[in-house]
């Protein structure tokens, strides 16, 4: 098992380039099923969740060509059986997107219940509601969700809660449905807009993505295109926070600053200097940061996917910060690990109270999920002494070359596996 060993206490300095957005890329890779011709996807992050989605396509019969490490050609015309392999589906949350894309193309789908980060209960009732409204029937048997429809007919879908995955799956089915679908209370995250741009470039007719009402007129044919995925706002935010947390001075490049406004705003409130350029953000911090309270919300609010990293930064801020994360019921599992660094945090339900301490000291900790893992790496960079972050496979699911990128910023972080250690001891 690989781990990161970090000798902390060094400010991050320099430039880092952000990779393609995980949560856009997983949807767009799955969307290739809807294309009637091959597609070339550019700026695809080289991360584990993408490997899983591409493997699902390959196992179902798609032909895949890796053009370079961030460019993939996908031809899904060879898929004839719309069944997603069990173990692959359980390896990531985005496997649920194959429900919508397979249903859109084949009018049927068999997809095991998705896996992904353990953030508490993650139902798919809203996805199923959308499919049912468009004319599909579903059964769940032995952990496999099966969908069937005679035809899909455009209709009005009102989501009871704002759901990113539900909105994306409804878009997939509606793109190939007959007539007009109106999705209300839709999610507005950047990946929804990126997906709509991708589908529209293939010939889909989607309006309103990025607002809470999306209108989709179904089409019969979607042509192949070459499409570049947006930069990852959460990866960008993670480096911005890491810069501020280590009293660093970092230019985060290849970003869309508009996608980062809620993070920029909170970093400024905490006392960091943040400067925006066209495709770059400069974050600098000196001295002690200030307490900052926030709540996570659907976009354009503060993203739940940045909560663990930002909360970690606040562990050494001056004063008491209150952080509420209502999006998932269990997004504070990393707090137990943070306490090992000497952080003073109490959690009551979905609220954490962080009493700033003067410094963190290195510890051996376990990543409990993707963003928790990133947060523990930040804690290690902030802390004096040595930190070991175990179970880093969680981090590899969503961050491309995080250790290399941090080393280029001056961090002392090494990837070690037990085999290397055993060899040294031996
Ligand atoms: N929900 C339901 N019913 C549903 C769907 C969702 O009750 O049918 C609830 C969820 O339990 C949650 C809330 O609605 O309480 C929001 O969930 P959402 O559907 O928006 O999340 P998701 O699609 O499962 C995506 C990202 C997550 C990110 C959330 C929120 C992907 C693959 N995952 O998940 O990303 O936290 O949106 O923005 O896009 C991550 O990247 O670390 C990550 C967890």
Tab-separated table of C-alpha atoms and ligand atoms in Angstrom:
chain	number	residue	atom	x	y	z
A	1	UNK	CA	0.000	0.000	0.000
A	2	UNK	CA	1.362	3.391	-0.936
A	3	UNK	CA	1.549	6.327	1.461
A	4	UNK	CA	2.803	9.872	1.456
A	5	UNK	CA	5.557	10.908	3.833
A	6	UNK	CA	5.583	14.661	4.346
A	7	UNK	CA	8.122	16.801	6.190
A	8	UNK	CA	5.977	19.861	6.791
A	9	UNK	CA	6.386	23.463	7.778
A	10	UNK	CA	7.600	24.762	4.384
A	11	UNK	CA	5.628	27.483	2.566
A	12	UNK	CA	4.502	26.450	-0.936
A	13	UNK	CA	5.957	28.735	-3.602
A	14	UNK	CA	5.793	28.855	-7.398
A	15	UNK	CA	3.316	27.801	-10.084
A	16	UNK	CA	1.021	24.820	-10.413
A	17	UNK	CA	-1.128	23.875	-13.420
A	18	UNK	CA	-4.575	22.449	-12.749
A	19	UNK	CA	-5.719	19.303	-14.613
A	20	UNK	CA	-9.104	18.595	-16.205
A	21	UNK	CA	-12.117	18.477	-13.894
A	22	UNK	CA	-12.785	15.011	-12.472
A	23	UNK	CA	-16.499	15.528	-12.020
A	24	UNK	CA	-16.949	16.887	-15.560
A	25	UNK	CA	-14.703	14.250	-17.114
A	26	UNK	CA	-16.463	11.254	-15.547
A	27	UNK	CA	-19.805	12.502	-16.933
A	28	UNK	CA	-18.383	13.317	-20.368
A	29	UNK	CA	-16.604	9.947	-20.684
A	30	UNK	CA	-19.919	8.209	-19.878
A	31	UNK	CA	-21.683	10.520	-22.362
A	32	UNK	CA	-19.568	9.085	-25.179
A	33	UNK	CA	-22.114	6.227	-25.167
A	34	UNK	CA	-24.699	8.634	-26.564
A	35	UNK	CA	-22.473	9.608	-29.516
A	36	UNK	CA	-23.217	7.898	-32.800
A	37	UNK	CA	-19.601	8.488	-33.926
A	38	UNK	CA	-16.196	8.374	-32.158
A	39	UNK	CA	-15.220	11.288	-29.896
A	40	UNK	CA	-11.815	12.623	-28.844
A	41	UNK	CA	-11.671	14.002	-25.309
A	42	UNK	CA	-8.869	16.363	-24.350
A	43	UNK	CA	-7.690	17.578	-20.927
A	44	UNK	CA	-8.910	14.338	-19.341
A	45	UNK	CA	-7.290	14.037	-15.896
A	46	UNK	CA	-5.086	10.974	-15.386
A	47	UNK	CA	-6.848	9.731	-12.240
A	48	UNK	CA	-8.309	6.492	-10.947
A	49	UNK	CA	-12.010	7.421	-11.359
A	50	UNK	CA	-11.410	8.059	-15.066
A	51	UNK	CA	-9.546	4.757	-15.404
A	52	UNK	CA	-12.609	3.018	-13.961
A	53	UNK	CA	-15.074	4.790	-16.295
A	54	UNK	CA	-12.912	4.079	-19.350
A	55	UNK	CA	-12.565	0.445	-18.260
A	56	UNK	CA	-16.353	0.169	-17.972
A	57	UNK	CA	-16.670	1.373	-21.584
A	58	UNK	CA	-13.934	-1.019	-22.734
A	59	UNK	CA	-15.432	-4.033	-20.921
A	60	UNK	CA	-18.799	-3.292	-22.531
A	61	UNK	CA	-17.196	-3.380	-26.014
A	62	UNK	CA	-16.077	0.199	-26.749
A	63	UNK	CA	-12.833	0.794	-28.571
A	64	UNK	CA	-10.486	3.083	-26.659
A	65	UNK	CA	-7.318	4.745	-27.919
A	66	UNK	CA	-5.107	6.604	-25.465
A	67	UNK	CA	-3.653	9.316	-27.706
A	68	UNK	CA	-1.571	10.820	-24.918
A	69	UNK	CA	-1.919	10.792	-21.143
A	70	UNK	CA	-4.709	13.401	-21.166
A	71	UNK	CA	-6.318	12.678	-24.561
A	72	UNK	CA	-8.567	9.693	-25.277
A	73	UNK	CA	-10.438	8.604	-28.398
A	74	UNK	CA	-13.608	6.718	-27.550
A	75	UNK	CA	-15.709	4.784	-30.045
A	76	UNK	CA	-18.726	3.217	-28.343
A	77	UNK	CA	-20.357	1.829	-31.520
A	78	UNK	CA	-19.179	-1.684	-30.570
A	79	UNK	CA	-21.264	-1.784	-27.374
A	80	UNK	CA	-24.231	-4.094	-27.827
A	81	UNK	CA	-25.047	-5.273	-24.302
A	82	UNK	CA	-25.918	-2.408	-21.908
A	83	UNK	CA	-24.651	-4.130	-18.758
A	84	UNK	CA	-22.019	-2.527	-16.484
A	85	UNK	CA	-19.657	-5.023	-14.741
A	86	UNK	CA	-20.379	-5.315	-11.008
A	87	UNK	CA	-16.970	-4.639	-9.466
A	88	UNK	CA	-16.241	-1.671	-11.728
A	89	UNK	CA	-19.564	-0.014	-10.918
A	90	UNK	CA	-18.800	-0.303	-7.221
A	91	UNK	CA	-15.427	1.401	-7.647
A	92	UNK	CA	-16.820	4.911	-8.220
A	93	UNK	CA	-19.909	7.069	-7.901
A	94	UNK	CA	-19.870	8.115	-11.543
A	95	UNK	CA	-20.801	4.584	-12.617
A	96	UNK	CA	-24.392	5.764	-11.994
A	97	UNK	CA	-24.028	7.906	-15.150
A	98	UNK	CA	-24.143	4.717	-17.220
A	99	UNK	CA	-27.794	4.377	-16.159
A	100	UNK	CA	-28.699	7.542	-18.071
A	101	UNK	CA	-26.436	7.077	-21.072
A	102	UNK	CA	-27.287	3.397	-21.635
A	103	UNK	CA	-30.995	4.135	-21.189
A	104	UNK	CA	-30.743	7.041	-23.665
A	105	UNK	CA	-29.090	4.862	-26.288
A	106	UNK	CA	-30.486	1.334	-25.728
A	107	UNK	CA	-33.739	2.042	-23.828
A	108	UNK	CA	-32.408	-0.338	-21.198
A	109	UNK	CA	-29.552	-0.575	-18.701
A	110	UNK	CA	-28.272	-2.891	-15.980
A	111	UNK	CA	-25.978	-1.018	-13.604
A	112	UNK	CA	-24.909	-2.188	-10.135
A	113	UNK	CA	-25.508	0.385	-7.391
A	114	UNK	CA	-22.630	2.885	-7.592
A	115	UNK	CA	-19.748	3.107	-5.084
A	116	UNK	CA	-17.650	6.228	-4.456
A	117	UNK	CA	-16.629	8.121	-1.346
A	118	UNK	CA	-18.381	7.104	1.862
A	119	UNK	CA	-19.972	10.420	2.843
A	120	UNK	CA	-23.081	8.949	4.463
A	121	UNK	CA	-26.245	7.843	2.712
A	122	UNK	CA	-26.077	8.501	-1.060
A	123	UNK	CA	-29.446	7.432	-2.498
A	124	UNK	CA	-30.361	7.585	-6.211
A	125	UNK	CA	-34.119	8.045	-5.761
A	126	UNK	CA	-34.087	11.339	-7.688
A	127	UNK	CA	-32.255	9.728	-10.626
A	128	UNK	CA	-34.875	6.983	-10.732
A	129	UNK	CA	-37.694	9.510	-10.423
A	130	UNK	CA	-36.371	11.344	-13.497
A	131	UNK	CA	-36.073	8.125	-15.521
A	132	UNK	CA	-39.612	7.096	-14.505
A	133	UNK	CA	-41.037	10.481	-15.537
A	134	UNK	CA	-39.388	10.100	-18.956
A	135	UNK	CA	-41.054	6.683	-19.402
A	136	UNK	CA	-38.628	4.089	-17.976
A	137	UNK	CA	-39.476	1.391	-15.423
A	138	UNK	CA	-36.911	0.309	-12.854
A	139	UNK	CA	-36.246	-2.699	-10.644
A	140	UNK	CA	-33.469	-3.230	-8.101
A	141	UNK	CA	-32.431	-6.832	-7.643
A	142	UNK	CA	-29.243	-8.222	-6.082
A	143	UNK	CA	-27.756	-4.736	-5.920
A	144	UNK	CA	-28.289	-4.139	-9.653
A	145	UNK	CA	-30.504	-1.342	-10.963
A	146	UNK	CA	-32.299	-2.351	-14.175
A	147	UNK	CA	-34.049	0.161	-16.390
A	148	UNK	CA	-36.320	-0.516	-19.360
A	149	UNK	CA	-38.400	1.736	-21.571
A	150	UNK	CA	-40.437	1.231	-24.746
A	151	UNK	CA	-39.613	4.799	-25.593
A	152	UNK	CA	-38.517	7.935	-23.736
A	153	UNK	CA	-40.861	10.898	-23.941
A	154	UNK	CA	-39.868	14.426	-22.921
A	155	UNK	CA	-41.628	15.714	-19.827
A	156	UNK	CA	-41.284	18.006	-16.815
A	157	UNK	CA	-38.939	16.844	-14.039
A	158	UNK	CA	-38.913	18.678	-10.717
A	159	UNK	CA	-36.108	17.583	-8.379
A	160	UNK	CA	-37.027	17.511	-4.671
A	161	UNK	CA	-33.442	18.406	-3.792
A	162	UNK	CA	-30.614	19.863	-5.844
A	163	UNK	CA	-28.654	16.886	-7.135
A	164	UNK	CA	-25.657	16.989	-9.444
A	165	UNK	CA	-25.828	13.320	-10.388
A	166	UNK	CA	-29.623	13.359	-10.767
A	167	UNK	CA	-29.470	16.409	-13.052
A	168	UNK	CA	-26.768	14.812	-15.209
A	169	UNK	CA	-28.624	11.507	-15.512
A	170	UNK	CA	-31.869	13.309	-16.420
A	171	UNK	CA	-29.958	15.225	-19.123
A	172	UNK	CA	-28.599	11.967	-20.556
A	173	UNK	CA	-32.015	10.354	-20.887
A	174	UNK	CA	-33.709	13.559	-22.107
A	175	UNK	CA	-31.168	14.169	-24.872
A	176	UNK	CA	-32.501	11.120	-26.740
A	177	UNK	CA	-36.157	11.387	-25.605
A	178	UNK	CA	-38.926	12.468	-27.979
A	179	UNK	CA	-39.884	16.130	-27.529
A	180	UNK	CA	-39.161	18.651	-24.798
A	181	UNK	CA	-37.922	17.918	-21.254
A	182	UNK	CA	-37.838	20.674	-18.650
A	183	UNK	CA	-35.663	19.982	-15.593
A	184	UNK	CA	-36.519	22.238	-12.659
A	185	UNK	CA	-34.494	22.776	-9.493
A	186	UNK	CA	-31.516	21.583	-11.540
A	187	UNK	CA	-27.957	21.646	-10.192
A	188	UNK	CA	-25.794	24.510	-11.544
A	189	UNK	CA	-22.273	23.176	-10.976
A	190	UNK	CA	-19.627	23.923	-13.650
A	191	UNK	CA	-19.643	20.255	-14.728
A	192	UNK	CA	-23.342	20.546	-15.698
A	193	UNK	CA	-22.487	23.413	-18.052
A	194	UNK	CA	-19.454	21.560	-19.419
A	195	UNK	CA	-21.539	18.468	-20.095
A	196	UNK	CA	-24.238	20.548	-21.837
A	197	UNK	CA	-21.544	22.208	-23.993
A	198	UNK	CA	-20.162	18.789	-24.924
A	199	UNK	CA	-23.599	17.374	-25.807
A	200	UNK	CA	-24.576	20.540	-27.713
A	201	UNK	CA	-21.348	20.392	-29.720
A	202	UNK	CA	-22.455	16.883	-30.798
A	203	UNK	CA	-25.830	18.218	-31.958
A	204	UNK	CA	-27.964	18.098	-28.796
A	205	UNK	CA	-30.413	20.911	-28.063
A	206	UNK	CA	-29.893	21.914	-24.403
A	207	UNK	CA	-30.658	25.367	-23.037
A	208	UNK	CA	-30.341	26.841	-19.561
A	209	UNK	CA	-27.491	24.690	-18.171
A	210	UNK	CA	-25.967	26.665	-15.291
A	211	UNK	CA	-29.414	27.950	-14.215
A	212	UNK	CA	-31.985	26.014	-12.232
A	213	UNK	CA	-34.169	25.325	-15.275
A	214	UNK	CA	-32.688	23.254	-18.089
A	215	UNK	CA	-34.679	22.692	-21.297
A	216	UNK	CA	-33.751	19.811	-23.552
A	217	UNK	CA	-35.308	18.969	-26.910
A	218	UNK	CA	-34.472	15.376	-27.788
A	219	UNK	CA	-32.541	14.548	-30.959
A	220	UNK	CA	-32.023	11.287	-32.844
A	221	UNK	CA	-28.353	11.576	-33.789
A	222	UNK	CA	-25.277	12.875	-31.982
A	223	UNK	CA	-22.124	13.281	-34.063
A	224	UNK	CA	-18.533	12.691	-32.934
A	225	UNK	CA	-16.509	15.706	-31.772
A	226	UNK	CA	-13.186	16.678	-30.250
A	227	UNK	CA	-13.819	18.333	-26.904
A	228	UNK	CA	-11.607	19.755	-24.147
A	229	UNK	CA	-12.737	19.339	-20.521
A	230	UNK	CA	-12.791	22.358	-18.168
A	231	UNK	CA	-10.101	22.734	-15.492
A	232	UNK	CA	-10.912	21.199	-12.119
A	233	UNK	CA	-12.283	23.835	-9.714
A	234	UNK	CA	-11.792	21.583	-6.693
A	235	UNK	CA	-8.204	20.725	-7.564
A	236	UNK	CA	-7.591	24.462	-8.084
A	237	UNK	CA	-9.258	25.270	-4.760
A	238	UNK	CA	-7.158	22.619	-3.017
A	239	UNK	CA	-3.893	24.256	-4.191
A	240	UNK	CA	-5.243	27.724	-3.326
A	241	UNK	CA	-6.005	26.589	0.211
A	242	UNK	CA	-2.700	24.702	0.506
A	243	UNK	CA	-0.893	27.922	-0.476
A	244	UNK	CA	-2.721	30.001	2.137
A	245	UNK	CA	-2.430	27.304	4.817
A	246	UNK	CA	1.367	27.076	4.456
A	247	UNK	CA	1.881	30.878	4.329
A	248	UNK	CA	2.919	30.391	0.744
A	249	UNK	CA	2.899	32.330	-2.506
A	250	UNK	CA	1.454	30.323	-5.390
A	251	UNK	CA	0.150	31.002	-8.908
A	252	UNK	CA	-2.544	28.419	-9.682
A	253	UNK	CA	-2.706	28.244	-13.483
A	254	UNK	CA	-5.190	26.844	-16.006
A	255	UNK	CA	-8.255	27.835	-13.976
A	256	UNK	CA	-11.588	29.553	-14.631
A	257	UNK	CA	-11.631	32.157	-11.797
A	258	UNK	CA	-15.440	32.505	-12.050
A	259	UNK	CA	-15.788	28.863	-10.899
A	260	UNK	CA	-13.712	29.661	-7.808
A	261	UNK	CA	-15.500	32.767	-6.531
A	262	UNK	CA	-16.887	31.230	-3.333
A	263	UNK	CA	-13.441	29.868	-2.420
A	264	UNK	CA	-11.702	33.146	-3.303
A	265	UNK	CA	-14.194	35.066	-1.177
A	266	UNK	CA	-13.674	32.863	1.891
A	267	UNK	CA	-9.890	32.867	1.504
A	268	UNK	CA	-9.945	36.681	1.467
A	269	UNK	CA	-12.176	36.674	4.561
A	270	UNK	CA	-9.605	34.449	6.263
A	271	UNK	CA	-6.960	37.077	5.500
A	272	UNK	CA	-5.204	35.579	2.463
A	273	UNK	CA	-4.290	37.770	-0.512
A	274	UNK	CA	-6.019	36.493	-3.664
A	275	UNK	CA	-5.504	38.051	-7.085
A	276	UNK	CA	-7.437	36.922	-10.175
A	277	UNK	CA	-6.093	36.890	-13.745
A	278	UNK	CA	-7.776	35.547	-16.900
A	279	UNK	CA	-6.768	31.911	-16.378
A	280	UNK	CA	-4.709	32.082	-13.218
A	281	UNK	CA	-5.177	32.835	-9.526
A	282	UNK	CA	-2.435	34.098	-7.255
A	283	UNK	CA	-2.733	33.234	-3.550
A	284	UNK	CA	-0.359	34.584	-0.945
A	285	UNK	CA	-0.510	34.619	2.827
A	286	UNK	CA	1.723	35.886	5.587
A	287	UNK	CA	1.191	35.645	9.316
A	288	UNK	CA	-1.729	33.956	11.017
A	289	UNK	CA	-5.053	33.523	9.192
A	290	UNK	CA	-8.320	34.575	10.838
A	291	UNK	CA	-11.298	32.506	11.947
A	292	UNK	CA	-13.839	32.113	9.131
A	293	UNK	CA	-17.237	30.486	9.379
A	294	UNK	CA	-19.068	29.040	6.382
A	295	UNK	CA	-21.790	26.691	5.197
A	296	UNK	CA	-21.516	24.458	2.156
A	297	UNK	CA	-24.197	24.899	-0.492
A	298	UNK	CA	-24.890	23.790	-4.061
A	299	UNK	CA	-23.084	25.935	-6.680
A	300	UNK	CA	-22.544	28.916	-6.650
A	301	UNK	CA	-22.291	28.417	-2.874
A	302	UNK	CA	-19.185	27.108	-1.122
A	303	UNK	CA	-18.582	23.536	-2.414
A	304	UNK	CA	-18.808	20.581	-0.034
A	305	UNK	CA	-15.824	19.146	-1.926
A	306	UNK	CA	-13.651	21.979	-0.516
A	307	UNK	CA	-14.935	21.778	3.049
A	308	UNK	CA	-12.319	19.353	4.489
A	309	UNK	CA	-9.382	21.271	2.955
A	310	UNK	CA	-10.668	24.683	4.095
A	311	UNK	CA	-11.553	23.431	7.581
A	312	UNK	CA	-8.046	21.997	7.876
A	313	UNK	CA	-6.570	25.387	7.008
A	314	UNK	CA	-8.683	26.942	9.786
A	315	UNK	CA	-7.242	24.640	12.472
A	316	UNK	CA	-4.405	27.139	13.010
A	317	UNK	CA	-6.411	30.331	12.338
A	318	UNK	CA	-6.840	32.892	15.087
A	319	UNK	CA	-10.193	32.327	16.818
A	320	UNK	CA	-13.153	29.949	16.488
A	321	UNK	CA	-14.623	28.994	13.111
A	322	UNK	CA	-17.979	27.264	12.663
A	323	UNK	CA	-18.402	25.091	9.573
A	324	UNK	CA	-21.682	23.505	8.530
A	325	UNK	CA	-21.864	20.886	5.780
A	326	UNK	CA	-25.445	19.827	5.109
A	327	UNK	CA	-24.895	18.401	1.632
A	328	UNK	CA	-23.890	14.954	2.923
A	329	UNK	CA	-24.553	13.639	6.434
A	330	UNK	CA	-21.037	12.342	7.076
A	331	UNK	CA	-18.435	14.672	5.674
A	332	UNK	CA	-16.508	15.175	8.899
A	333	UNK	CA	-14.994	11.691	9.185
A	334	UNK	CA	-11.509	13.166	8.671
A	335	UNK	CA	-11.814	15.190	11.901
A	336	UNK	CA	-10.701	12.239	14.027
A	337	UNK	CA	-7.535	12.079	11.932
A	338	UNK	CA	-6.991	15.862	12.147
A	339	UNK	CA	-7.066	15.649	15.941
A	340	UNK	CA	-3.898	13.520	15.737
A	341	UNK	CA	-2.104	16.675	14.523
A	342	UNK	CA	-3.274	18.511	17.654
A	343	UNK	CA	-6.249	20.226	15.978
A	344	UNK	CA	-9.057	21.288	18.314
A	345	UNK	CA	-12.344	20.442	16.577
A	346	UNK	CA	-15.686	19.269	17.877
A	347	UNK	CA	-18.398	17.956	15.612
A	348	UNK	CA	-22.078	18.031	16.416
A	349	UNK	CA	-24.217	16.548	13.644
A	350	UNK	CA	-23.304	18.376	10.458
A	351	UNK	CA	-21.493	21.277	12.160
A	352	UNK	CA	-17.850	21.476	13.204
A	353	UNK	CA	-16.492	24.015	15.651
A	354	UNK	CA	-12.808	24.664	15.038
A	355	UNK	CA	-10.833	26.371	17.758
A	356	UNK	CA	-7.599	27.595	16.160
A	357	UNK	CA	-4.396	26.243	17.742
A	358	UNK	CA	-0.983	27.835	17.308
A	359	UNK	CA	0.480	24.958	15.266
A	360	UNK	CA	-0.073	21.389	14.081
A	361	UNK	CA	2.503	18.691	14.652
A	362	UNK	CA	3.060	15.803	12.242
A	363	UNK	CA	1.145	12.530	12.682
A	364	UNK	CA	0.406	9.201	11.015
A	365	UNK	CA	-3.110	9.328	9.586
A	366	UNK	CA	-5.399	7.532	7.145
A	367	UNK	CA	-7.226	9.120	4.228
A	368	UNK	CA	-10.896	8.234	4.708
A	369	UNK	CA	-12.087	9.548	1.332
A	370	UNK	CA	-10.831	11.654	-1.570
A	371	UNK	CA	-11.201	15.201	-0.205
A	372	UNK	CA	-10.425	14.072	3.345
A	373	UNK	CA	-7.181	12.687	1.940
A	374	UNK	CA	-6.344	16.027	0.310
A	375	UNK	CA	-7.107	17.756	3.610
A	376	UNK	CA	-4.708	15.472	5.492
A	377	UNK	CA	-1.974	16.209	2.951
A	378	UNK	CA	-2.550	19.932	3.611
A	379	UNK	CA	-2.370	19.268	7.361
A	380	UNK	CA	0.935	17.474	6.794
A	381	UNK	CA	2.281	20.441	4.815
A	382	UNK	CA	1.223	22.834	7.610
A	383	UNK	CA	2.532	20.706	10.472
A	384	UNK	CA	5.973	20.694	11.992
A	385	UNK	CA	7.759	17.330	11.860
A	386	UNK	CA	6.860	14.239	9.855
A	387	UNK	CA	3.429	13.185	8.649
A	388	UNK	CA	2.500	9.877	7.050
A	389	UNK	CA	-0.772	9.782	5.087
A	390	UNK	CA	-1.897	6.193	4.524
A	391	UNK	CA	-4.502	4.768	2.105
A	392	UNK	CA	-3.659	7.374	-0.521
A	393	UNK	CA	-5.565	5.414	-3.170
A	394	UNK	CA	-8.506	7.591	-2.132
A	395	UNK	CA	-6.516	10.680	-3.186
A	396	UNK	CA	-5.436	9.114	-6.494
A	397	UNK	CA	-9.110	8.755	-7.420
A	398	UNK	CA	-9.317	12.481	-8.037
A	399	UNK	CA	-5.943	14.295	-8.010
A	400	UNK	CA	-3.511	13.945	-10.902
A	401	UNK	CA	0.112	13.703	-9.673
A	402	UNK	CA	-0.588	15.556	-6.432
A	403	UNK	CA	2.812	14.666	-4.970
A	404	UNK	CA	4.716	15.774	-8.090
A	405	UNK	CA	2.772	19.043	-8.260
A	406	UNK	CA	3.415	19.757	-4.574
A	407	UNK	CA	7.122	18.915	-4.887
A	408	UNK	CA	7.361	21.453	-7.723
A	409	UNK	CA	5.997	24.000	-5.219
A	410	UNK	CA	8.779	23.144	-2.780
A	411	UNK	CA	6.933	20.636	-0.576
A	412	UNK	CA	8.901	17.781	0.941
A	413	UNK	CA	6.507	14.936	0.076
A	414	UNK	CA	7.543	11.436	-0.947
A	415	UNK	CA	5.495	8.476	-2.105
A	416	UNK	CA	6.540	5.343	-0.280
A	417	UNK	CA	5.203	1.814	-0.489
A	418	UNK	CA	5.572	-0.977	2.019
A	419	UNK	CA	7.691	-2.917	-0.451
A	420	UNK	CA	10.273	-0.057	-0.607
A	421	UNK	CA	10.295	0.091	3.167
A	422	UNK	CA	10.656	-3.662	3.549
A	423	UNK	CA	13.527	-3.601	1.039
A	424	UNK	CA	15.305	-0.852	2.991
A	425	UNK	CA	14.865	-2.712	6.267
A	426	UNK	CA	15.949	-5.997	4.633
B	1	LIG	N1	-29.407	12.879	-3.061
B	1	LIG	C1	-30.593	12.251	-2.777
B	1	LIG	N2	-31.177	11.519	-3.770
B	1	LIG	C2	-30.623	11.386	-5.006
B	1	LIG	C3	-29.415	12.044	-5.278
B	1	LIG	C4	-28.816	12.793	-4.274
B	1	LIG	O1	-31.133	12.330	-1.675
B	1	LIG	O2	-31.215	10.704	-5.863
B	1	LIG	C5	-28.782	13.705	-2.003
B	1	LIG	C6	-27.413	13.200	-1.609
B	1	LIG	O3	-27.506	12.157	-0.667
B	1	LIG	C7	-26.764	14.440	-1.079
B	1	LIG	C8	-27.342	15.545	-1.963
B	1	LIG	O4	-28.521	14.988	-2.535
B	1	LIG	O5	-27.197	14.648	0.241
B	1	LIG	C9	-26.439	16.016	-3.083
B	1	LIG	O6	-25.970	14.910	-3.820
B	1	LIG	P1	-25.577	15.013	-5.364
B	1	LIG	O7	-26.473	14.109	-6.124
B	1	LIG	O8	-25.551	16.449	-5.765
B	1	LIG	O9	-24.118	14.453	-5.359
B	1	LIG	P2	-23.473	13.373	-6.328
B	1	LIG	O10	-23.949	13.574	-7.721
B	1	LIG	O11	-23.556	12.031	-5.715
B	1	LIG	C10	-21.474	14.923	-6.998
B	1	LIG	C11	-19.983	14.818	-6.979
B	1	LIG	C12	-19.494	14.886	-5.542
B	1	LIG	C13	-19.970	16.197	-4.924
B	1	LIG	C14	-21.489	16.318	-5.031
B	1	LIG	C15	-22.025	17.656	-4.553
B	1	LIG	C16	-19.471	13.462	-8.895
B	1	LIG	C17	-19.040	12.158	-9.456
B	1	LIG	N3	-19.586	13.551	-7.579
B	1	LIG	O12	-21.951	13.810	-6.251
B	1	LIG	O13	-18.080	14.894	-5.617
B	1	LIG	O14	-19.609	16.220	-3.567
B	1	LIG	O15	-21.878	16.158	-6.422
B	1	LIG	O16	-21.443	18.691	-5.241
B	1	LIG	O17	-19.696	14.416	-9.637
B	1	LIG	C18	-15.885	14.569	-4.878
B	1	LIG	O18	-15.510	14.939	-6.003
B	1	LIG	O19	-15.113	14.424	-3.899
B	1	LIG	C19	-17.300	14.287	-4.671
B	1	LIG	C20	-17.763	13.589	-3.644
